[in-house]
PDB file of C-alpha atoms in Angstrom:
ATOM      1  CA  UNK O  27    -135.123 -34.759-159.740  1.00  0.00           C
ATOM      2  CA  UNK O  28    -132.828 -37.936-159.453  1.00  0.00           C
ATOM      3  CA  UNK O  29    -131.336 -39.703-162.687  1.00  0.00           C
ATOM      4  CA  UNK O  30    -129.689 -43.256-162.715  1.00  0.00           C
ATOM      5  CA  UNK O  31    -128.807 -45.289-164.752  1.00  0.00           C
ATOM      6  CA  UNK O  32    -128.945 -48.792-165.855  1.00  0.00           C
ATOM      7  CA  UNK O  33    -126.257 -51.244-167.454  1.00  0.00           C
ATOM      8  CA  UNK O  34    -127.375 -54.654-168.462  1.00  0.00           C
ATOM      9  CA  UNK O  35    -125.397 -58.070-169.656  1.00  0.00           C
ATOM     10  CA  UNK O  36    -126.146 -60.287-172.211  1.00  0.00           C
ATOM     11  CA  UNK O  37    -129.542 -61.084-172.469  1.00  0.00           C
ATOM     12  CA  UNK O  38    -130.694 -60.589-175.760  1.00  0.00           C
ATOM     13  CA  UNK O  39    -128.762 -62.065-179.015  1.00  0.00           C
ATOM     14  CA  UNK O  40    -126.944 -59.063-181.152  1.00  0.00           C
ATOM     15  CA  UNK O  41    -127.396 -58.221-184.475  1.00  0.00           C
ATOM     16  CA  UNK O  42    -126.045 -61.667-186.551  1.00  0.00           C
ATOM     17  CA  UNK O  43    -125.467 -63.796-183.413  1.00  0.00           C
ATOM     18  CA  UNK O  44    -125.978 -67.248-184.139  1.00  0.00           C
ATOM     19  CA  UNK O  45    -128.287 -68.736-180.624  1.00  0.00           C
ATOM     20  CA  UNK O  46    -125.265 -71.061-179.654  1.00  0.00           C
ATOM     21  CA  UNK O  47    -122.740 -68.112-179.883  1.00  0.00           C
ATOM     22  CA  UNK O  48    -125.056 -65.989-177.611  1.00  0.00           C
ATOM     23  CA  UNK O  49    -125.702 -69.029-174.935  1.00  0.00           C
ATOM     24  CA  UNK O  50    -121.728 -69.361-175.399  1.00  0.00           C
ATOM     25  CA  UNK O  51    -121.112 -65.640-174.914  1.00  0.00           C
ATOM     26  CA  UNK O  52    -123.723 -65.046-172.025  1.00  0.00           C
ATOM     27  CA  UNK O  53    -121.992 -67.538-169.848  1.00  0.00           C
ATOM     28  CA  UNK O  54    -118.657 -65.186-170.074  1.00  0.00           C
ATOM     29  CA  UNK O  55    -119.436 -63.589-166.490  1.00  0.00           C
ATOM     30  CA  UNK O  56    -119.022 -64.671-163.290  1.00  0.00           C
ATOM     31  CA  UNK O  57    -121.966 -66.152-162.799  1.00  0.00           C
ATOM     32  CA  UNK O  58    -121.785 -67.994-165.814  1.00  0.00           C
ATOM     33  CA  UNK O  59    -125.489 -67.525-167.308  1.00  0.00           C
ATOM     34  CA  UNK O  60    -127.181 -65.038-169.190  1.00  0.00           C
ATOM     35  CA  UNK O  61    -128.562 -61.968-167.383  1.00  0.00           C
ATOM     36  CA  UNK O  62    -132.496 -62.733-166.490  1.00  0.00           C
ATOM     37  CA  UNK O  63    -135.150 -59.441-168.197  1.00  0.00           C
ATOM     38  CA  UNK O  64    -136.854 -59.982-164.815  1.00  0.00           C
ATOM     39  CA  UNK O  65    -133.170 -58.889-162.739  1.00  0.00           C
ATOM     40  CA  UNK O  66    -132.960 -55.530-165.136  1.00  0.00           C
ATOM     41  CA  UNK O  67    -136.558 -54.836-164.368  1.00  0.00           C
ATOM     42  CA  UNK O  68    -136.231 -55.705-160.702  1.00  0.00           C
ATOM     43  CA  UNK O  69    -133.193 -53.427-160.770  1.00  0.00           C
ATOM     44  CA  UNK O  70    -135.149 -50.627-162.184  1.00  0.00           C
ATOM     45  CA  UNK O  71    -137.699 -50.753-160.010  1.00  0.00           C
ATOM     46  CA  UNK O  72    -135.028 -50.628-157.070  1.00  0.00           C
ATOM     47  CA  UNK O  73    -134.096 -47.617-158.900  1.00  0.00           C
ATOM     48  CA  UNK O  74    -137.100 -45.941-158.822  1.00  0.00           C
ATOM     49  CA  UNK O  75    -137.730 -46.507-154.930  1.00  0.00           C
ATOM     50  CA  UNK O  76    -135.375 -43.615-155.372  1.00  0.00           C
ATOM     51  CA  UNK O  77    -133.357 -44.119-151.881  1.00  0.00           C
ATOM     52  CA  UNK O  78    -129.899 -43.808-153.532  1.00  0.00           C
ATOM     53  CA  UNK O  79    -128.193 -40.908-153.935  1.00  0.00           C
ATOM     54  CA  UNK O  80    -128.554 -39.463-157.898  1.00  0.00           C
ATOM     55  CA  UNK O  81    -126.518 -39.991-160.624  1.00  0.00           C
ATOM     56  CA  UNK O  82    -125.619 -43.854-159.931  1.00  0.00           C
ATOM     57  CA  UNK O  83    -125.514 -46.751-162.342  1.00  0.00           C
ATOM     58  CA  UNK O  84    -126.357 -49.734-161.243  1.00  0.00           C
ATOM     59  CA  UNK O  85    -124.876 -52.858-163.408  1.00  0.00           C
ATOM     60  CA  UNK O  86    -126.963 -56.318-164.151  1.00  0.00           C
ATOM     61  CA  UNK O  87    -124.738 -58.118-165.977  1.00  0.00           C
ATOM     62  CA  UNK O  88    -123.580 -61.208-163.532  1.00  0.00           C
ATOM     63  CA  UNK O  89    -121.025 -60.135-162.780  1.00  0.00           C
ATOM     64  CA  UNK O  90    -119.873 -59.469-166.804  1.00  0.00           C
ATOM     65  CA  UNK O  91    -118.073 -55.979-165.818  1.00  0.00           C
ATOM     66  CA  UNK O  92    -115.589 -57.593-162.869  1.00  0.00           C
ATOM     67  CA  UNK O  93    -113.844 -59.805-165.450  1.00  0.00           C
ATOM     68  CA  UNK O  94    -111.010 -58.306-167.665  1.00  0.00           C
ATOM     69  CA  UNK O  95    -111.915 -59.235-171.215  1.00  0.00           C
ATOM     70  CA  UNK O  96    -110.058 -58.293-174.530  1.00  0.00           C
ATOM     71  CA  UNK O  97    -112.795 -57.702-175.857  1.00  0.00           C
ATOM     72  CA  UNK O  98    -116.644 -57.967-176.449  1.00  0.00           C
ATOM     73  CA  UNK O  99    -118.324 -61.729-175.467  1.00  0.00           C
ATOM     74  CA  UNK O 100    -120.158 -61.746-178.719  1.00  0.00           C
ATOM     75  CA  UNK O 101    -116.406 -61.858-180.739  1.00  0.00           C
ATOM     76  CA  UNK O 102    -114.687 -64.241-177.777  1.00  0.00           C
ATOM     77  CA  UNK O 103    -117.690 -66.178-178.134  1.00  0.00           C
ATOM     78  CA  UNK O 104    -116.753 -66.982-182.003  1.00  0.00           C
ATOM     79  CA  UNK O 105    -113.061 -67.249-181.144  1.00  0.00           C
TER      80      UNK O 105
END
């Protein structure tokens, strides 16, 4: 059996956010756009190819998780 895991950016809006504050707040990462569906469901099916060893997480977030943020994009993003 193998388990992984998957950890995506910004791609959809949260719960109140306004479609400005989410464009604002999806460009917080390094690559400066929102994380692409199609990337998290290319990563997943990299993931299920199932050549890595289990228990891994892969991130999709572009780059999102390398930056050191005070806190959550969708709060920055209405700063």
């Amino acid at each position: 059996d193998r388990v992984y895991g998957l950890s995506p950016g910004a791609m959809l809006p949260s719960f109140d956010q306004a479609s400005e504050e989410h464009e604002t707040s999806g460009r917080m990462n390094l690559l400066c756009r929102l994380t692409d569906p199609d990337e998290l469901a290319d990563a997943a099916l990299f993931l299920a190819d199932g050549w890595l060893a289990s228990g891994e997480t892969l991130t999709v977030d572009s780059g999102q998780h390398l930056l050191s943020q005070p806190r959550d994009v969708l709060f920055l993003a209405r700063e």
